[in-house]
PDB file of C-alpha atoms in Angstrom:
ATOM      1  CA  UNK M   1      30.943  15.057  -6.320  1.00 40.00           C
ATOM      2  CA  UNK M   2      28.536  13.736  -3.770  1.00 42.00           C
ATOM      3  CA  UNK M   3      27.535  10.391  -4.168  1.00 42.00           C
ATOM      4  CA  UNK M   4      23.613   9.617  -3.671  1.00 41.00           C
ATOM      5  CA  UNK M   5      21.692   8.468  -0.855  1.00 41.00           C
ATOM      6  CA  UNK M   6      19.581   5.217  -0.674  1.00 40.00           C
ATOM      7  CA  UNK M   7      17.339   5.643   2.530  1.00 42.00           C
ATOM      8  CA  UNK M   8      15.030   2.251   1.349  1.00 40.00           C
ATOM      9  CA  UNK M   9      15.213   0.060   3.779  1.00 41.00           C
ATOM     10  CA  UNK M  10      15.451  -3.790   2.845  1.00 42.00           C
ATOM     11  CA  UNK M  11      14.524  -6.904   4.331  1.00 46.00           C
ATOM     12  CA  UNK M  12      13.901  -7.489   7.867  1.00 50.00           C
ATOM     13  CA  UNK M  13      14.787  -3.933   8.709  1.00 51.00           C
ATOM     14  CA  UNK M  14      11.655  -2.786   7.142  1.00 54.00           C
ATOM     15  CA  UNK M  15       9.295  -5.508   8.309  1.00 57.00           C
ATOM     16  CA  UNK M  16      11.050  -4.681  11.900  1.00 59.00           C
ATOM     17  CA  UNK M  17       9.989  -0.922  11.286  1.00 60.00           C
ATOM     18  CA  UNK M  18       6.754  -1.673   9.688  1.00 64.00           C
ATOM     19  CA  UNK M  19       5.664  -3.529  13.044  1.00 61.00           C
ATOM     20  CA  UNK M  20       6.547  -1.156  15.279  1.00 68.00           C
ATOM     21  CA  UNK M  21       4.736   1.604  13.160  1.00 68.00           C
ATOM     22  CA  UNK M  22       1.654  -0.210  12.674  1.00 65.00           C
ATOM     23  CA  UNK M  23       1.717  -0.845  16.440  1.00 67.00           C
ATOM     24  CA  UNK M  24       2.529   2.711  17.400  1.00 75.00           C
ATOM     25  CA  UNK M  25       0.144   4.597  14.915  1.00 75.00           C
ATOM     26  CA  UNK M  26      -2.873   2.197  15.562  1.00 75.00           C
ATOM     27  CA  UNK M  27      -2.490   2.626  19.287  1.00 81.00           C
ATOM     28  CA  UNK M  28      -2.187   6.331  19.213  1.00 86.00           C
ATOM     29  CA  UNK M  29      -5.181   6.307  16.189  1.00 85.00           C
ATOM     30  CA  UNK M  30      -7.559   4.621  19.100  1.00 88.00           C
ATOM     31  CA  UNK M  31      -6.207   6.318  22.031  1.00 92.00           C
ATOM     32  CA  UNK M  32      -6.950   9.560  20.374  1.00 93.00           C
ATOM     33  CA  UNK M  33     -10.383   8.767  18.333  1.00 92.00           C
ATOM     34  CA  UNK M  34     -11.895   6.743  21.164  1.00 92.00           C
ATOM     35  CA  UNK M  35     -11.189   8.480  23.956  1.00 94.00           C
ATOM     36  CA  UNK M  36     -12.083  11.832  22.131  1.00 94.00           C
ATOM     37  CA  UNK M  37     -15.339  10.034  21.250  1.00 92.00           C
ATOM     38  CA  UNK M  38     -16.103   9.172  24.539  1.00 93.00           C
ATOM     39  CA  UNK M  39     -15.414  12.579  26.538  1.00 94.00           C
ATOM     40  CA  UNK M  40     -17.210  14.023  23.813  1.00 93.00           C
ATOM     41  CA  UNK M  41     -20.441  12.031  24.078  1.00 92.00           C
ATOM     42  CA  UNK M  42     -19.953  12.882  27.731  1.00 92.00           C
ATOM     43  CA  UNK M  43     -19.596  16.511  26.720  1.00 91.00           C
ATOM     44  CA  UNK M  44     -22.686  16.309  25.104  1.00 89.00           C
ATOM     45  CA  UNK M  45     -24.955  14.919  28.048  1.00 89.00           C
ATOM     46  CA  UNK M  46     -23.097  17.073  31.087  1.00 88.00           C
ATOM     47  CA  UNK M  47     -20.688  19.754  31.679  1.00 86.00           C
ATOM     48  CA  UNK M  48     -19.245  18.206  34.992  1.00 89.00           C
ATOM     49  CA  UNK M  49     -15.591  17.985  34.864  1.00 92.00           C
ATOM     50  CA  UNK M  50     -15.782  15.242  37.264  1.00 93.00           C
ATOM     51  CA  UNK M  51     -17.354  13.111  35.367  1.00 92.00           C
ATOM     52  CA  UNK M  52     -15.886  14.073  32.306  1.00 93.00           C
ATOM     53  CA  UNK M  53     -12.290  13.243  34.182  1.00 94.00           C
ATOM     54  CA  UNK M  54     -13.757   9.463  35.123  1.00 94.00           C
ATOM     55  CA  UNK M  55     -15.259   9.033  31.744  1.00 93.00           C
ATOM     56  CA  UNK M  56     -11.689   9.829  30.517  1.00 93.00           C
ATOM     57  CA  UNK M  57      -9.572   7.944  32.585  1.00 94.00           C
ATOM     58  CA  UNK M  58     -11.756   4.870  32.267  1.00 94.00           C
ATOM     59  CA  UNK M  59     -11.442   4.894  28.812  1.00 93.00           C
ATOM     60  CA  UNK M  60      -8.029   5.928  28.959  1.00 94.00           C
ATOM     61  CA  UNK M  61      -7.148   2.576  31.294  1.00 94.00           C
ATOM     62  CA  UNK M  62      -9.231   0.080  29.389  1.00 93.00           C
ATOM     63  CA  UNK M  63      -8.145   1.126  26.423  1.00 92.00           C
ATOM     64  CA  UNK M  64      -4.771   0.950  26.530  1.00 92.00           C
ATOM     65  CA  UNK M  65      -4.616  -2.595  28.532  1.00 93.00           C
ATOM     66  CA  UNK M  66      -7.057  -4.056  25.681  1.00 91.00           C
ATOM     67  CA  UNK M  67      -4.557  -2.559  22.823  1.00 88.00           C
ATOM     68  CA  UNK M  68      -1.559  -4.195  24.538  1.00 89.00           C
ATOM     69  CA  UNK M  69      -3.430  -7.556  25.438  1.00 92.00           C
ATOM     70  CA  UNK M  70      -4.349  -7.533  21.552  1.00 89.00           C
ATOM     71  CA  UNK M  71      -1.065  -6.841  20.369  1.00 86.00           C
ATOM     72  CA  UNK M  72       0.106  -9.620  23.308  1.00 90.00           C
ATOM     73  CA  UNK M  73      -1.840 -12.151  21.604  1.00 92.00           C
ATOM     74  CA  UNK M  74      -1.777 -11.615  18.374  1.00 88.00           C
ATOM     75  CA  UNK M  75       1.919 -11.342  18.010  1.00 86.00           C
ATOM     76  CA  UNK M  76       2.423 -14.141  20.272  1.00 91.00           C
ATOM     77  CA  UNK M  77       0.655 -16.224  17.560  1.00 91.00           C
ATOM     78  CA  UNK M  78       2.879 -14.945  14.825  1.00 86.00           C
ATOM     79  CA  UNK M  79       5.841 -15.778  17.091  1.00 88.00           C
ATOM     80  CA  UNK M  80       4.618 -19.419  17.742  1.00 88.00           C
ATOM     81  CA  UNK M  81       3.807 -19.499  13.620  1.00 87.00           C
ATOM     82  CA  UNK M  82       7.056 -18.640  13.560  1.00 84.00           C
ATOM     83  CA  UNK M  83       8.884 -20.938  15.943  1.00 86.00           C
ATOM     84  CA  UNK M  84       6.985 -23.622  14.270  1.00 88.00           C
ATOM     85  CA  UNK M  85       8.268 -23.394  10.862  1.00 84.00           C
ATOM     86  CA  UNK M  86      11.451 -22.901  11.707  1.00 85.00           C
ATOM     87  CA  UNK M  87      11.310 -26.491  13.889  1.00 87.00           C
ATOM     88  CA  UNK M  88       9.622 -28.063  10.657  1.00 87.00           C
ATOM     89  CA  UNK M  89      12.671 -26.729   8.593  1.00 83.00           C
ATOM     90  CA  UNK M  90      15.119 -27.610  10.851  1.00 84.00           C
ATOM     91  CA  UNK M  91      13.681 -31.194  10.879  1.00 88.00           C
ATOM     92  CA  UNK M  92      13.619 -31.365   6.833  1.00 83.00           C
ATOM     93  CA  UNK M  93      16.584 -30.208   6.634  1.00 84.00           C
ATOM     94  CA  UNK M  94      18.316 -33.054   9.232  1.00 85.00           C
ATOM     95  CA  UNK M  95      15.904 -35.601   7.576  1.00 85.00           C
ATOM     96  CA  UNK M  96      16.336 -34.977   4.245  1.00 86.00           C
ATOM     97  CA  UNK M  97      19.285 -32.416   3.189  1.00 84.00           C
ATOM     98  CA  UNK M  98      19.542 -33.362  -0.400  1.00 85.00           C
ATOM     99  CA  UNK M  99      15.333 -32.403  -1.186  1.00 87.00           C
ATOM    100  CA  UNK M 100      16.513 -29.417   0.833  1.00 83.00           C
ATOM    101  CA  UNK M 101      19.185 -28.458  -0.759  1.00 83.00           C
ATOM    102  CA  UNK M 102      17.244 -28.586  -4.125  1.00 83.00           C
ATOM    103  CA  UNK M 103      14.744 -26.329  -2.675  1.00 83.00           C
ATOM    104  CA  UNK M 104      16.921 -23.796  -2.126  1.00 81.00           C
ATOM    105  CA  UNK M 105      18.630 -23.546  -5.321  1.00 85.00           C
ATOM    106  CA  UNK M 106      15.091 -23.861  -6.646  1.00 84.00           C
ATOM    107  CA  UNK M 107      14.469 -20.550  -4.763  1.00 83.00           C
ATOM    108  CA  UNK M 108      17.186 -19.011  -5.780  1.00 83.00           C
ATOM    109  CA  UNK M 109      16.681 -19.506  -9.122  1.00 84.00           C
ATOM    110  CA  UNK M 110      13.811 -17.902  -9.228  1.00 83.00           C
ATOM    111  CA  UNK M 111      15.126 -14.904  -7.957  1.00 82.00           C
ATOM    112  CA  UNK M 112      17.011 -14.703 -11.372  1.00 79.00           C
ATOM    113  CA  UNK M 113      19.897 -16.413 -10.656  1.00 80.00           C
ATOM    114  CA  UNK M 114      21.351 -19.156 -13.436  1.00 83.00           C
ATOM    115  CA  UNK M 115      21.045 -22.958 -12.333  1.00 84.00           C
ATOM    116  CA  UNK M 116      24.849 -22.950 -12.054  1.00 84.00           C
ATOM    117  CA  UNK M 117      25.236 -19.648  -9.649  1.00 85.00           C
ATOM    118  CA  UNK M 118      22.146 -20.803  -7.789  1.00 81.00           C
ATOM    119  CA  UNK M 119      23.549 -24.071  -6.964  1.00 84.00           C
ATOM    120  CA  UNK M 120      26.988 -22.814  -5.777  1.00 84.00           C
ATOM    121  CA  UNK M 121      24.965 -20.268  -3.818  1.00 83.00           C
ATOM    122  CA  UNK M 122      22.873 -22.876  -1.987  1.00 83.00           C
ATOM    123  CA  UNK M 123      25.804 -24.840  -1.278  1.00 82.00           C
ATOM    124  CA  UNK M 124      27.706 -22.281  -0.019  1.00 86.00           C
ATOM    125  CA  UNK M 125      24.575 -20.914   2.191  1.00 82.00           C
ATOM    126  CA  UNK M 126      23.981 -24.384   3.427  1.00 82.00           C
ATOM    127  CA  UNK M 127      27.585 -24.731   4.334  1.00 84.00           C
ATOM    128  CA  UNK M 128      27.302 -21.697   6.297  1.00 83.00           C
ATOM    129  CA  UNK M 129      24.415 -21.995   7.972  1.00 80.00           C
ATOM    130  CA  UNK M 130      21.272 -24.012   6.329  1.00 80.00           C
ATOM    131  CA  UNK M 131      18.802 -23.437   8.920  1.00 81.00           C
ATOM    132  CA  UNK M 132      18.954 -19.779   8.160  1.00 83.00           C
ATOM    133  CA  UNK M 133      19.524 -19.991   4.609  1.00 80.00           C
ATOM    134  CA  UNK M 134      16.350 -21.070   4.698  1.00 80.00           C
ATOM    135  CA  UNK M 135      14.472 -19.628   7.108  1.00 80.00           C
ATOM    136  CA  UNK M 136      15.435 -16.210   4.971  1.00 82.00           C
ATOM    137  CA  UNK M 137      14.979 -17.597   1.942  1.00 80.00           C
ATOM    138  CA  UNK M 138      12.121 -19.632   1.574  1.00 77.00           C
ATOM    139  CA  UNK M 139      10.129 -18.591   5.154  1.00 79.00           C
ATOM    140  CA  UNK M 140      10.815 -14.820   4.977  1.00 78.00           C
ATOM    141  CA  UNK M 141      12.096 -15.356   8.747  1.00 79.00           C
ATOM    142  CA  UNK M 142      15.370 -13.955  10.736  1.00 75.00           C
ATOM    143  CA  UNK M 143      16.075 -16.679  13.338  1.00 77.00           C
ATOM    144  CA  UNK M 144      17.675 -13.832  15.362  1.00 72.00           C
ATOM    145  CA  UNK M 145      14.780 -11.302  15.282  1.00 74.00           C
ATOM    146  CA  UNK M 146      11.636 -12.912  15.724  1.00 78.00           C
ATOM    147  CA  UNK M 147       8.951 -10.995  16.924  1.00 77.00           C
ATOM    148  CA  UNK M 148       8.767 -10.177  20.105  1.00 81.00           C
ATOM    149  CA  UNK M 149       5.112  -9.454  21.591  1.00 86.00           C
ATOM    150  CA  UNK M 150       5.910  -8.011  24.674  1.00 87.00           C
ATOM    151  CA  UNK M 151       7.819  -5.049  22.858  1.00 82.00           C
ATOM    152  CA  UNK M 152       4.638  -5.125  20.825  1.00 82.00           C
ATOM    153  CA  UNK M 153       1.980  -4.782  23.881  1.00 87.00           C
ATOM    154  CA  UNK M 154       4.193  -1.763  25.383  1.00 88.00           C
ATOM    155  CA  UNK M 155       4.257  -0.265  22.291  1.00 85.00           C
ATOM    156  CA  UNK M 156       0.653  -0.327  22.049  1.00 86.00           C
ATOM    157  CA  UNK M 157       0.158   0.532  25.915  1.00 91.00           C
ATOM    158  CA  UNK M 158       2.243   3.465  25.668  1.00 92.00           C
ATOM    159  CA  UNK M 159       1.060   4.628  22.122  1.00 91.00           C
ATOM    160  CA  UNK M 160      -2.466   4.359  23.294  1.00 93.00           C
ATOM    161  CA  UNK M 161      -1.761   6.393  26.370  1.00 94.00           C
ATOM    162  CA  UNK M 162      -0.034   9.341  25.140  1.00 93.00           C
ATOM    163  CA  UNK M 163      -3.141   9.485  22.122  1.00 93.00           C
ATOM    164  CA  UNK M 164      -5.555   9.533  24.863  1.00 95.00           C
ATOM    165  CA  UNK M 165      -4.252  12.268  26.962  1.00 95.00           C
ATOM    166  CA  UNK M 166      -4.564  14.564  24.517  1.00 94.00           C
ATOM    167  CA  UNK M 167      -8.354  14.870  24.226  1.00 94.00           C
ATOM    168  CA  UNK M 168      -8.659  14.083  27.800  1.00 95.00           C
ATOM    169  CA  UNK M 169      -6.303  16.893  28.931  1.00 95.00           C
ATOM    170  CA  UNK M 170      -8.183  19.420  26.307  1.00 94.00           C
ATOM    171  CA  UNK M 171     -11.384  18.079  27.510  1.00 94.00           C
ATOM    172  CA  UNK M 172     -10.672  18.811  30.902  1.00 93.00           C
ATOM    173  CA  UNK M 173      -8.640  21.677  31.483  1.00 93.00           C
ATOM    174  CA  UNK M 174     -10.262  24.792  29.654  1.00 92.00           C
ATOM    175  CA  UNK M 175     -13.589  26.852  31.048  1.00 91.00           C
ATOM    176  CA  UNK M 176     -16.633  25.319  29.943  1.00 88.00           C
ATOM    177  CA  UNK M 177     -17.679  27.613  27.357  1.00 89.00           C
ATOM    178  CA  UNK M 178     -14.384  26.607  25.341  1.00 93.00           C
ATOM    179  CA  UNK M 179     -14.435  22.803  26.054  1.00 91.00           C
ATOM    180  CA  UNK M 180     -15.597  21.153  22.854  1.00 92.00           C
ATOM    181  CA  UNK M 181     -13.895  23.518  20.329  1.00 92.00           C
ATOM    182  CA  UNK M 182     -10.381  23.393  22.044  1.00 94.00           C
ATOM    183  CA  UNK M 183     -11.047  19.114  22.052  1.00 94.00           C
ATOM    184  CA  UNK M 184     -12.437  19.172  18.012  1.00 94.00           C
ATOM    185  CA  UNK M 185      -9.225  21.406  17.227  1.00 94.00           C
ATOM    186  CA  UNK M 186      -6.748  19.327  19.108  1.00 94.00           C
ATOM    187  CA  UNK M 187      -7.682  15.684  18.324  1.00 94.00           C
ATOM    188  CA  UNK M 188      -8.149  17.204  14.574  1.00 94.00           C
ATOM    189  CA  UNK M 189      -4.788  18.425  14.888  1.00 94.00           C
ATOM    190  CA  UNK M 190      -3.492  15.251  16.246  1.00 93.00           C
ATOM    191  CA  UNK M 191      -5.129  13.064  13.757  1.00 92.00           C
ATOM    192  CA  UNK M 192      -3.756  15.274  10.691  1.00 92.00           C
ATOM    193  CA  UNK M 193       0.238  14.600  12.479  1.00 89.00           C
ATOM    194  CA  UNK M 194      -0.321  10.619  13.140  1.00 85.00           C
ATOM    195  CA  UNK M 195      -1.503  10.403   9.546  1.00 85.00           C
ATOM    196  CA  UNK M 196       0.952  12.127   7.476  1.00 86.00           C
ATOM    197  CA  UNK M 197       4.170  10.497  10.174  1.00 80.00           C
ATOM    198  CA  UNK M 198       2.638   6.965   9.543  1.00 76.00           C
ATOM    199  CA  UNK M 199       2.113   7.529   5.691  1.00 79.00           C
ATOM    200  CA  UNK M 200       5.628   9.204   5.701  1.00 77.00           C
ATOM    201  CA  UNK M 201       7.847   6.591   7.440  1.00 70.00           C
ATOM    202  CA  UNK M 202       5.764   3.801   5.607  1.00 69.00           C
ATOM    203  CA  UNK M 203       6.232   5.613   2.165  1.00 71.00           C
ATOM    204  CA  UNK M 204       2.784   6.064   1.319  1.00 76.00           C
ATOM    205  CA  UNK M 205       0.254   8.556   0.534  1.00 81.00           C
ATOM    206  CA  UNK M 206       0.001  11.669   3.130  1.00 86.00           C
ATOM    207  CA  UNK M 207      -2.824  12.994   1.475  1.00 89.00           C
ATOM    208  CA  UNK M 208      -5.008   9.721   2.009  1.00 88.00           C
ATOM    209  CA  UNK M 209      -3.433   8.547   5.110  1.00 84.00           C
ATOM    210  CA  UNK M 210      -4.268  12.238   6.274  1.00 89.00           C
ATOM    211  CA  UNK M 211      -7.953  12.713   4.887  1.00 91.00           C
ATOM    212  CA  UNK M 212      -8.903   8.626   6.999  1.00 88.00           C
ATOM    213  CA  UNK M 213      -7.635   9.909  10.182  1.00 87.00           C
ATOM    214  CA  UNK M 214      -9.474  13.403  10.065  1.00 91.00           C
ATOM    215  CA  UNK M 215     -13.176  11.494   8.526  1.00 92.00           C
ATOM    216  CA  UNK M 216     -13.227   9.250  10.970  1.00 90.00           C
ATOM    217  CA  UNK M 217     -11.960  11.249  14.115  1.00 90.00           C
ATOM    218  CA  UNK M 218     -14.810  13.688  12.682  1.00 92.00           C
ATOM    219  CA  UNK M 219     -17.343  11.346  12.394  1.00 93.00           C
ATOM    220  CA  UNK M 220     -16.851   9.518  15.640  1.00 90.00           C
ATOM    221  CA  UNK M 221     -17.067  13.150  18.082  1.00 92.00           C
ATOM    222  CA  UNK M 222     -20.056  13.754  15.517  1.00 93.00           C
ATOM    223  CA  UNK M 223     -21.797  10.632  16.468  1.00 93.00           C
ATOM    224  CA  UNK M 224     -21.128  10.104  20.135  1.00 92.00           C
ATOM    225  CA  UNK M 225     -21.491  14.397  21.191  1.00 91.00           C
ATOM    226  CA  UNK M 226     -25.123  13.973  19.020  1.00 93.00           C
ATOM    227  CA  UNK M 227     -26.052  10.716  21.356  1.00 91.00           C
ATOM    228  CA  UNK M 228     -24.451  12.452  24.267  1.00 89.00           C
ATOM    229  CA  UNK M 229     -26.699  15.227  23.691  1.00 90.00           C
ATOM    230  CA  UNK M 230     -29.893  13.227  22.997  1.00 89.00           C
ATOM    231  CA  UNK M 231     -29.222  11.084  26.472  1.00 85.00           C
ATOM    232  CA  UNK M 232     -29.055  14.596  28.300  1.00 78.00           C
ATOM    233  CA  UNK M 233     -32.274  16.011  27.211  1.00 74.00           C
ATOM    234  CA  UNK M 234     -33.978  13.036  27.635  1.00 74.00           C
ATOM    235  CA  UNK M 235     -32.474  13.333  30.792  1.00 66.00           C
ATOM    236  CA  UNK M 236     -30.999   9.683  31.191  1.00 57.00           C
TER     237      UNK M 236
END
């Protein structure tokens, strides 16, 4: 008989997963909806492949440096957070081990334990290792995997690259006449893939997750190819 699978991840594991996702899909998200705004506003006001390319690339460049100096600062912050409740624990914990100690098998109680399991729990835990005891425990924190914002800001750099290419590339490359339909399919096509992966690996809805990235991928080439166009008439 074959025994059943559990795929649902736990813990640390998934808030390790759910980081990197949420780094990876929003980088890729803007990559591919601003840089297909742009080219496409571009689109609108010339046909020059030139300056379609430059328009392109310059988004493409800033784009991805301001993703990864986002994601540089703002998980540097949750590291520091991070570090500095772990030094406040550790300090508690030398200062005043009994309180501690109470507070853990507080904790642990309410996670449905009895006062009697709870206790032999949280002295066993502290025995082991009460820094970590209760950096899991009461902080939500694994001493050994903080997060790490450089692996955050290359995640973002690369994600937001490799989104942008794609309506760059489709922007670029085909005759004139076939420009703007081949982009609208492609970043379309893209958006529909990055919405139902994310939505998949974080267990959510594809349908909704799906339906966001198309509306507002839509609605941004809408916008910027209708200014585009207005700017080129007037002839600015």
């Amino acid at each position: 008989m074959t025994e059943p699978t559990h795929d649902e991840a736990h813990g640390g594991a998934l808030g390790t997963r759910l980081n990197w996702l949420r780094a990876a899909v929003l980088g890729a998200n803007d990559g591919i909806v601003s840089t297909a705004g742009l080219v496409v506003g571009v689109a609108g006001a010339t046909d020059s492949r030139a300056a379609l390319l430059t328009a392109g690339l310059a988004g493409l460049l800033a784009g991805s440096m301001s993703m990864a100096a986002g994601e540089y600062v703002s998980v540097s912050t949750q590291r520091d957070s991070e570090k500095a409740a772990l030094a406040m624990e550790r300090q508690e914990l030398r200062e005043q081990p009994e309180l501690e100690l109470e507070e853990l098998t507080g904790l642990l109680r309410q996670r449905g334990l009895s006062q009697e399991v709870a206790r032999e729990a949280a002295e066993q835990l502290t025995a082991r290792d009460a820094l970590r005891a209760h950096a899991r425990v009461e902080l939500g924190i694994d001493p050994d995997q903080l997060t790490n914002p450089w692996h955050a800001a290359w995640a973002s750099f690369l994600a937001f690259t490799v989104g942008a290419l794609l309506p760059l590339l489709a922007i670029v490359l085909p005759p004139a006449a076939w420009r703007l339909p081949v982009t609208v399919v492609c970043v379309l096509a893209a958006l529909v893939l990055t919405g139902w992966s994310s939505a998949r690996l974080g267990a959510a809805d594809p349908k909704r997750a799906v339906l966001r990235n198309v509306a507002g991928g839509a609605l941004a080439m809408g916008v910027t190819y209708l200014a585009g166009t207005l700017l080129g008439a007037a002839g600015v």
